[in-house]
CSV table of C-alpha atoms in Angstrom, one decimal:
chain,number,residue,atom,x,y,z
A,1,MET,CA,-13.4,-5.4,21.5
A,2,ARG,CA,-11.2,-2.6,23.6
A,3,VAL,CA,-10.9,1.0,21.5
A,4,ALA,CA,-9.1,3.9,22.3
A,5,VAL,CA,-10.3,6.7,19.9
A,6,VAL,CA,-8.6,9.9,20.1
A,7,ALA,CA,-10.4,12.4,19.4
A,8,GLY,CA,-10.0,17.1,18.7
A,9,PRO,CA,-9.5,19.1,18.5
A,10,ASP,CA,-11.8,21.6,16.2
A,11,ALA,CA,-16.0,19.9,16.6
A,12,GLY,CA,-16.5,18.6,13.2
A,13,HIS,CA,-12.7,16.0,14.4
A,14,VAL,CA,-14.9,15.3,17.7
A,15,PHE,CA,-18.5,15.0,16.9
A,16,PRO,CA,-18.0,11.6,14.0
A,17,SER,CA,-15.1,10.0,17.2
A,18,VAL,CA,-17.9,10.5,19.8
A,19,ALA,CA,-20.6,9.4,16.9
A,20,LEU,CA,-18.2,6.5,16.0
A,21,CYS,CA,-17.9,5.5,19.3
A,22,LEU,CA,-21.7,5.0,20.2
A,23,ARG,CA,-21.8,2.9,17.0
A,24,LEU,CA,-18.8,0.8,19.0
A,25,ALA,CA,-20.9,0.2,22.3
A,26,ALA,CA,-24.3,-0.2,20.4
A,27,ALA,CA,-22.1,-3.2,19.0
A,28,GLY,CA,-20.9,-4.4,22.5
A,29,ASP,CA,-17.6,-3.4,22.2
A,30,GLU,CA,-15.6,-1.2,24.7
A,31,PRO,CA,-14.2,2.6,23.2
A,32,VAL,CA,-12.5,5.2,25.1
A,33,LEU,CA,-12.1,8.9,24.2
A,34,LEU,CA,-9.4,10.5,24.6
A,35,THR,CA,-10.1,14.1,24.0
A,36,THR,CA,-9.3,17.5,25.4
A,37,ASP,CA,-11.7,19.1,27.7
A,38,GLY,CA,-14.1,20.9,24.8
A,39,TRP,CA,-16.9,18.5,24.4
A,40,ARG,CA,-16.0,15.8,26.6
A,41,ASP,CA,-18.5,16.8,28.9
A,42,ALA,CA,-21.1,16.4,26.4
A,43,ALA,CA,-19.6,12.9,24.9
A,44,VAL,CA,-19.7,11.9,29.0
A,45,ALA,CA,-23.5,13.5,29.2
A,46,ALA,CA,-23.9,10.6,25.7
A,47,GLY,CA,-22.8,7.8,27.9
A,48,ILE,CA,-18.9,7.5,26.2
A,49,ASP,CA,-16.3,7.1,28.4
A,50,ALA,CA,-14.1,9.7,27.9
A,51,PRO,CA,-11.2,10.8,30.8
A,52,PRO,CA,-9.9,13.5,31.9
A,53,LEU,CA,-5.9,13.6,30.2
A,54,GLU,CA,-5.1,17.1,31.6
A,55,TRP,CA,-1.4,16.9,29.3
A,56,LEU,CA,-3.8,16.2,26.4
A,57,ALA,CA,-3.7,19.7,24.5
A,58,LEU,CA,-5.0,19.1,20.9
A,59,ARG,CA,-5.5,23.4,19.7
A,60,TYR,CA,-5.7,24.7,16.5
A,61,GLU,CA,-1.6,26.1,15.3
A,62,ALA,CA,-1.0,27.9,12.5
A,63,ASP,CA,1.9,26.5,12.2
A,64,ILE,CA,-0.4,23.7,10.8
A,65,GLY,CA,3.0,21.2,10.4
A,66,ARG,CA,4.1,21.8,14.0
A,67,TRP,CA,0.5,20.8,15.4
A,68,LEU,CA,0.6,18.0,12.9
A,69,HIS,CA,3.8,16.4,12.8
A,70,ASP,CA,6.6,18.1,16.0
A,71,ARG,CA,3.4,18.8,18.4
A,72,ALA,CA,1.8,15.1,18.1
A,73,ALA,CA,5.6,13.0,18.0
A,74,GLU,CA,5.2,15.7,21.3
A,75,LEU,CA,1.9,14.1,22.7
A,76,ALA,CA,2.5,10.3,21.4
A,77,ARG,CA,4.8,10.0,24.0
A,78,ASP,CA,2.6,11.0,26.8
A,79,LEU,CA,-0.3,9.4,25.3
A,80,VAL,CA,1.5,5.7,25.7
A,81,PRO,CA,1.3,5.6,29.7
A,82,THR,CA,-2.5,5.8,29.2
A,83,LEU,CA,-2.1,3.0,26.6
A,84,GLY,CA,-0.7,0.8,28.4
A,85,LEU,CA,-3.0,1.6,31.2
A,86,LEU,CA,-6.0,1.5,29.1
A,87,LYS,CA,-5.0,-1.6,27.2
A,88,PRO,CA,-6.6,-0.9,24.0
A,89,ASP,CA,-7.1,-3.6,21.5
A,90,LEU,CA,-6.6,-1.2,18.5
A,91,VAL,CA,-6.2,2.3,18.2
A,92,VAL,CA,-8.9,5.0,16.2
A,93,SER,CA,-6.3,7.8,15.4
A,94,ASP,CA,-8.9,11.3,14.0
A,95,VAL,CA,-6.6,11.8,10.7
A,96,LEU,CA,-5.7,15.7,12.7
A,97,ALA,CA,-4.5,13.7,16.0
A,98,THR,CA,-1.8,12.2,14.5
A,99,CYS,CA,-0.8,11.2,18.2
A,100,GLY,CA,-2.8,8.6,18.9
A,101,GLY,CA,-1.2,6.9,15.2
A,102,MET,CA,2.1,7.3,16.0
A,103,ALA,CA,1.5,6.2,20.0
A,104,ALA,CA,-0.1,2.9,18.7
A,105,GLU,CA,2.6,2.2,16.4
A,106,LEU,CA,5.1,2.7,20.0
A,107,SER,CA,3.2,1.0,22.2
A,108,GLY,CA,3.2,-2.0,18.8
A,109,LEU,CA,-0.9,-1.9,18.8
A,110,PRO,CA,-2.7,-2.0,15.2
A,111,TRP,CA,-4.3,1.4,15.0
A,112,VAL,CA,-7.3,2.9,12.6
A,113,GLU,CA,-7.3,6.1,11.2
A,114,LEU,CA,-10.6,7.7,11.1
A,115,SER,CA,-11.3,10.2,8.5
A,116,PRO,CA,-14.7,12.8,9.2
A,117,HIS,CA,-14.9,14.1,5.4
A,118,PRO,CA,-14.4,12.6,1.6
A,119,LEU,CA,-10.3,11.0,1.1
A,120,TYR,CA,-7.8,13.8,0.9
A,121,LEU,CA,-4.6,12.5,0.5
A,122,PRO,CA,-2.9,13.4,-3.2
A,123,SER,CA,-3.9,11.2,-5.7
A,124,ARG,CA,-2.4,11.1,-9.5
A,125,GLY,CA,-5.8,11.6,-11.2
A,126,LEU,CA,-7.3,14.0,-9.3
A,127,PRO,CA,-6.1,17.9,-8.9
A,128,PRO,CA,-5.1,19.0,-5.2
A,129,ILE,CA,-6.8,18.9,-3.2
A,130,GLY,CA,-8.4,21.9,-1.7
A,131,SER,CA,-8.7,23.6,-5.2
A,132,GLY,CA,-12.3,22.6,-5.6
A,133,LEU,CA,-11.6,21.4,-9.0
A,134,ALA,CA,-13.3,18.8,-10.9
A,135,PRO,CA,-10.8,16.2,-12.0
A,136,GLY,CA,-9.4,17.7,-15.5
A,137,VAL,CA,-10.5,16.4,-18.7
A,138,GLY,CA,-8.6,15.7,-21.9
A,139,VAL,CA,-5.7,17.0,-22.8
A,140,GLY,CA,-6.0,20.4,-21.5
A,141,GLY,CA,-7.7,18.7,-18.3
A,142,ARG,CA,-4.6,16.2,-17.2
A,143,LEU,CA,-2.0,18.9,-18.1
A,144,ARG,CA,-3.8,21.4,-16.0
A,145,ASP,CA,-4.3,18.8,-13.6
A,146,ALA,CA,-0.3,17.5,-13.2
A,147,LEU,CA,1.1,21.0,-13.1
A,148,LEU,CA,-1.1,22.1,-9.8
A,149,ARG,CA,0.0,19.0,-8.5
A,150,ARG,CA,3.9,19.9,-9.8
A,151,ALA,CA,3.1,23.4,-7.7
A,152,THR,CA,2.7,21.8,-4.4
A,153,ALA,CA,4.8,18.3,-4.3
A,154,ARG,CA,7.5,20.5,-2.6
A,155,SER,CA,5.2,21.6,-0.2
A,156,LEU,CA,4.1,18.3,0.0
A,157,ARG,CA,7.5,16.7,0.5
A,158,GLN,CA,8.3,19.3,3.3
A,159,GLY,CA,5.6,18.1,5.4
A,160,HIS,CA,7.0,14.3,5.0
A,161,ARG,CA,10.8,15.3,5.7
A,162,GLN,CA,9.0,16.6,8.5
A,163,ARG,CA,6.8,14.4,9.7
A,164,ALA,CA,10.0,12.4,9.4
A,165,ALA,CA,12.1,14.3,11.9
A,166,ALA,CA,8.8,14.2,14.2
A,167,ARG,CA,8.9,10.0,14.0
A,168,ARG,CA,13.1,9.7,14.3
A,169,GLY,CA,12.5,12.3,17.5
A,170,ILE,CA,10.5,9.6,19.8
A,171,GLY,CA,12.2,6.3,17.3
A,172,LEU,CA,10.4,5.4,15.2
A,173,PRO,CA,11.0,5.1,11.8
A,174,ALA,CA,11.4,7.3,9.6
A,175,THR,CA,9.3,6.2,7.1
A,176,ASP,CA,5.4,6.2,8.2
A,177,PRO,CA,3.7,3.0,7.4
A,178,GLY,CA,0.5,4.1,7.9
A,179,PRO,CA,-3.3,3.0,9.6
A,180,ALA,CA,-4.7,-0.3,9.2
A,181,ALA,CA,-8.0,1.0,8.0
A,182,ARG,CA,-9.1,4.0,7.1
A,183,LEU,CA,-12.1,5.5,7.6
A,184,ILE,CA,-14.1,7.6,5.7
A,185,ALA,CA,-16.9,9.6,7.1
A,186,THR,CA,-18.6,10.7,4.3
A,187,LEU,CA,-21.3,10.3,2.0
A,188,PRO,CA,-20.3,8.7,-1.7
A,189,ALA,CA,-21.7,11.9,-3.5
A,190,LEU,CA,-19.5,13.2,-2.0
A,191,GLU,CA,-16.4,11.6,-2.9
A,192,VAL,CA,-14.5,11.4,-6.0
A,193,PRO,CA,-13.4,8.4,-8.3
A,194,ARG,CA,-9.2,8.5,-8.3
A,195,PRO,CA,-7.2,5.2,-10.4
A,196,ASP,CA,-5.1,5.3,-6.8
A,197,TRP,CA,-7.8,4.9,-4.1
A,198,PRO,CA,-6.1,2.8,-1.2
A,199,ALA,CA,-7.2,-0.6,-0.8
A,200,GLN,CA,-7.8,-0.2,3.4
A,201,ALA,CA,-9.6,3.2,2.8
A,202,HIS,CA,-13.2,2.2,3.3
A,203,VAL,CA,-16.5,4.4,2.7
A,204,VAL,CA,-18.7,4.1,5.9
A,205,GLY,CA,-20.8,7.3,5.9
A,206,PRO,CA,-21.0,10.4,7.8
A,207,LEU,CA,-20.9,10.2,11.5
A,208,LEU,CA,-22.7,12.8,13.1
A,209,TRP,CA,-24.0,13.0,17.1
A,210,ASP,CA,-25.9,16.6,18.1
A,211,PRO,CA,-24.1,17.1,21.2
A,212,VAL,CA,-26.9,19.3,22.4
A,213,PRO,CA,-30.4,17.5,20.8
A,214,ALA,CA,-33.2,19.2,21.2
A,215,GLY,CA,-34.2,23.2,21.9
A,216,LEU,CA,-34.2,25.7,18.9
A,217,THR,CA,-37.9,26.0,17.6
A,218,PRO,CA,-38.2,27.6,14.5
A,219,PRO,CA,-40.7,31.2,13.7
A,220,PRO,CA,-44.4,30.3,13.1
A,221,GLY,CA,-45.6,29.8,10.1
A,222,ASP,CA,-45.7,28.5,7.0
A,223,GLN,CA,-43.2,30.5,4.8
A,224,PRO,CA,-40.3,28.2,3.3
A,225,LEU,CA,-37.6,27.6,6.5
A,226,VAL,CA,-34.7,28.7,6.2
A,227,MET,CA,-32.0,26.9,8.8
A,228,ILE,CA,-28.7,29.1,8.7
A,229,ALA,CA,-25.9,27.6,10.7
A,230,PRO,CA,-22.6,28.9,10.7
A,231,SER,CA,-19.2,27.7,11.0
A,232,THR,CA,-17.5,26.1,13.6
A,233,ALA,CA,-14.4,26.4,12.5
A,234,VAL,CA,-11.2,28.0,13.7
A,235,ASN,CA,-11.4,29.3,9.6
A,236,GLY,CA,-14.9,29.4,8.8
A,237,ALA,CA,-15.8,33.1,6.7
A,238,THR,CA,-16.0,35.6,8.8
A,239,ASP,CA,-19.7,37.9,8.6
A,240,MET,CA,-21.4,34.8,7.2
A,241,LEU,CA,-25.0,35.3,9.7
A,242,SER,CA,-25.2,38.9,9.2
A,243,ALA,CA,-25.1,38.7,5.5
A,244,THR,CA,-28.1,35.7,5.9
A,245,LEU,CA,-29.8,37.9,8.1
A,246,ALA,CA,-30.0,41.2,6.0
A,247,ALA,CA,-30.4,39.1,2.6
A,248,LEU,CA,-33.5,37.3,4.5
A,249,ALA,CA,-35.0,40.6,5.2
A,250,GLY,CA,-37.7,41.5,3.0
A,251,LEU,CA,-37.9,37.5,1.0
A,252,ASP,CA,-41.1,36.4,3.1
A,253,VAL,CA,-39.1,33.3,4.6
A,254,ARG,CA,-38.4,32.6,8.3
A,255,ALA,CA,-34.8,31.6,10.1
A,256,ALA,CA,-33.8,29.0,12.2
A,257,ILE,CA,-30.2,30.2,13.1
A,258,SER,CA,-28.6,27.0,15.1
A,259,THR,CA,-25.6,28.5,17.5
A,260,PHE,CA,-23.8,27.9,20.5
A,261,GLN,CA,-23.9,31.5,19.9
A,262,PRO,CA,-27.0,33.8,19.5
A,263,PRO,CA,-27.5,37.0,18.5
A,264,ASP,CA,-28.3,39.9,20.8
A,265,ARG,CA,-31.5,41.1,18.6
A,266,LEU,CA,-33.4,39.8,15.9
A,267,PRO,CA,-36.2,40.1,13.9
A,268,ASP,CA,-39.5,38.5,14.1
A,269,TRP,CA,-38.7,35.7,11.6
A,270,ALA,CA,-36.7,34.4,13.2
A,271,ARG,CA,-35.2,32.4,15.9
A,272,ALA,CA,-31.4,30.9,17.0
A,273,GLY,CA,-30.0,28.4,19.3
A,274,ALA,CA,-28.2,25.5,20.0
A,275,GLY,CA,-29.1,21.7,19.0
A,276,GLY,CA,-32.3,19.4,17.7
A,277,GLN,CA,-31.0,20.8,13.9
A,278,ASP,CA,-32.2,16.6,13.1
A,279,GLU,CA,-35.7,18.6,13.4
A,280,LEU,CA,-34.8,21.3,12.3
A,281,LEU,CA,-33.3,19.6,8.9
A,282,ARG,CA,-36.8,17.3,8.9
A,283,GLN,CA,-39.0,20.5,8.3
A,284,ALA,CA,-36.2,23.1,6.5
A,285,ASP,CA,-36.7,24.2,2.7
A,286,VAL,CA,-32.9,25.1,2.0
A,287,VAL,CA,-29.6,25.6,4.1
A,288,VAL,CA,-27.6,28.3,4.0
A,289,CYS,CA,-23.9,27.0,5.6
A,290,GLY,CA,-20.1,27.2,5.5
A,291,ALA,CA,-19.7,23.6,4.0
A,292,GLY,CA,-18.3,22.5,6.3
A,293,HIS,CA,-18.2,18.2,6.2
A,294,GLY,CA,-20.7,17.3,9.3
A,295,LEU,CA,-23.5,19.8,8.8
A,296,LEU,CA,-22.8,18.9,4.5
A,297,ALA,CA,-23.8,16.3,5.7
A,298,LYS,CA,-26.3,16.2,7.0
A,299,ALA,CA,-28.7,18.8,5.3
A,300,LEU,CA,-27.8,16.0,2.4
A,301,LEU,CA,-29.0,13.3,4.4
A,302,ALA,CA,-32.0,14.9,5.4
A,303,GLY,CA,-32.4,15.7,1.3
A,304,VAL,CA,-32.0,19.9,2.2
A,305,PRO,CA,-30.6,21.9,-0.8
A,306,VAL,CA,-27.5,24.1,0.5
A,307,VAL,CA,-26.2,27.6,0.0
A,308,ALA,CA,-22.2,27.2,1.4
A,309,VAL,CA,-20.9,29.7,2.8
A,310,PRO,CA,-17.5,28.4,2.5
A,311,GLY,CA,-14.7,29.8,4.9
A,312,GLY,CA,-10.7,28.0,4.7
A,313,GLY,CA,-9.7,24.8,5.4
A,314,ASP,CA,-12.2,21.7,2.6
A,315,GLN,CA,-14.9,24.2,3.5
A,316,TRP,CA,-14.0,25.1,-0.5
A,317,GLU,CA,-13.6,21.8,-1.7
A,318,LEU,CA,-17.2,20.4,-0.2
A,319,ALA,CA,-19.2,23.2,-1.2
A,320,ASN,CA,-17.6,22.3,-4.9
A,321,ARG,CA,-18.8,18.9,-5.2
A,322,ALA,CA,-22.1,19.5,-3.2
A,323,ALA,CA,-22.5,22.1,-6.3
A,324,ARG,CA,-21.2,20.0,-9.0
A,325,GLN,CA,-23.2,16.7,-8.1
A,326,GLY,CA,-25.8,19.7,-8.0
A,327,SER,CA,-27.4,20.8,-5.2
A,328,ALA,CA,-25.9,23.5,-3.6
A,329,VAL,CA,-24.9,26.4,-4.9
A,330,VAL,CA,-21.4,28.4,-3.6
A,331,VAL,CA,-21.5,31.9,-2.4
A,332,ARG,CA,-18.3,33.9,-2.3
A,333,PRO,CA,-17.4,36.2,-0.8
A,334,PRO,CA,-20.8,36.3,0.8
A,335,THR,CA,-22.9,39.5,0.4
A,336,ALA,CA,-25.4,39.4,1.3
A,337,ASP,CA,-26.6,40.1,-2.1
A,338,ALA,CA,-25.8,37.5,-3.3
A,339,VAL,CA,-26.4,35.4,-0.3
A,340,ARG,CA,-30.1,36.5,-1.9
A,341,ALA,CA,-29.6,35.6,-4.7
A,342,ALA,CA,-28.7,31.8,-4.4
A,343,VAL,CA,-32.1,31.6,-1.7
A,344,VAL,CA,-34.3,32.5,-4.0
A,345,LYS,CA,-33.0,30.2,-6.8
A,346,VAL,CA,-32.2,27.7,-4.8
A,347,LEU,CA,-36.2,28.1,-3.3
A,348,GLY,CA,-37.1,28.3,-6.5
A,349,ASP,CA,-36.0,25.1,-9.3
A,350,GLN,CA,-36.7,21.9,-7.1
A,351,ARG,CA,-34.0,20.0,-9.4
A,352,PHE,CA,-31.8,21.2,-5.8
A,353,ALA,CA,-33.8,18.9,-3.9
A,354,ALA,CA,-34.2,16.0,-5.3
A,355,SER,CA,-30.8,16.0,-6.2
A,356,ALA,CA,-29.9,16.1,-2.2
A,357,ALA,CA,-32.8,13.6,-2.3
A,358,GLU,CA,-30.1,11.9,-4.7
A,359,ALA,CA,-27.2,12.5,-2.8
A,360,ALA,CA,-28.3,11.1,0.4
A,361,LYS,CA,-29.8,7.5,-1.1
A,362,THR,CA,-25.7,6.8,-2.1
A,363,VAL,CA,-25.6,6.4,2.1
A,364,ALA,CA,-26.8,2.6,1.4
A,365,GLU,CA,-23.2,2.3,-0.5
A,366,VAL,CA,-20.9,2.4,2.6
A,367,ALA,CA,-19.2,-0.1,4.7
A,368,ASP,CA,-19.6,-0.8,8.2
A,369,PRO,CA,-16.7,1.2,10.3
A,370,VAL,CA,-16.9,-1.0,13.2
A,371,THR,CA,-16.7,-3.9,11.1
A,372,VAL,CA,-13.7,-2.7,9.5
A,373,CYS,CA,-12.9,-1.9,13.1
A,374,ARG,CA,-12.6,-5.6,13.8
A,375,SER,CA,-11.8,-6.8,10.5
A,376,VAL,CA,-8.3,-5.1,11.8
A,377,VAL,CA,-8.0,-6.3,15.7
A,378,TRP,CA,-8.9,-10.6,13.8
A,379,THR,CA,-6.4,-10.1,11.3
A,380,ARG,CA,-4.1,-8.9,13.5
A,381,ARG,CA,-4.9,-12.0,15.8
A,382,ALA,CA,-5.3,-14.4,13.0
A,383,PRO,CA,-2.2,-17.0,13.5
A,384,ASN,CA,0.3,-15.5,10.3
A,385,GLY,CA,-2.0,-13.2,10.0
A,386,LEU,CA,-4.1,-14.8,7.8
């Protein structure tokens, strides 16, 4: 297959798209990554075809509705000629790069949605995504969830109207038919059972890629190693790194800070830099992170428990799912005392590491994303769709 993968804008969305491209290429397919310049050079260095596109401006905007609908429709029109030149058999559209799906529809191409996190579609059996709540139990719990869903219904209807108007503005039907398949790139341990799981949604496991696979060496010693990974998302928790360093002072631990912007000054028991997260996780005893999906999934796959310091977006949801699974302690707000207590708790109780190891085992249950993509193309090519 020739596959156009539209990704962006944050690292948490670009990285899984690059990982998917690498999986497709390894299977003999021809992926082309369409994304903004932020990580394009690193993707090219990894061997991915990622042509520069001056018109493509996938960036965070305060008005999420305009970003996902109006702006996406504008970009979709610009993307159509590019797809015409590339002649892909399939378009994979990141869940935040919704222009990819619209452009595929305009071009008459099948498309697949990539969700680099659990499935976040509303469900009649769950509280609203983002609440961080477990599904209600019993009559009272189900009533609570129903009332919460009703409270968010207005916003959902507004989003549907905005999307319908944006689609009509570029010549598409108001009703969105949705993708042919959804790649849910998470661990089954981070998913929540729902009564209305879409038939075309497939949990394919985390799609992980490190643009700098080596570079950070932890401080010497045999004290417990705490890996600190400040969030790369624009809505990550503020002051998380400073609070964590203050929390660890005097604990007789070592710290390795995985960041593209190292602090100017560090204590002698800490090191900072970019790259080498996989190697660090093989040595780490606990990870302090913002609970963004990428690092959270990496930690659990490595069997390392987490102190989650969530910011905005879906980080609160993910942090609480990991906590309910038993592999994380949630801290909000990130005060030094609270982070210190959480780190001490995780280091002193092996049940957290055991739960992380159990979460890692669930990766054996996932589907292959390449097979899912190929099945969409094969079904499209087959006579009468059979």
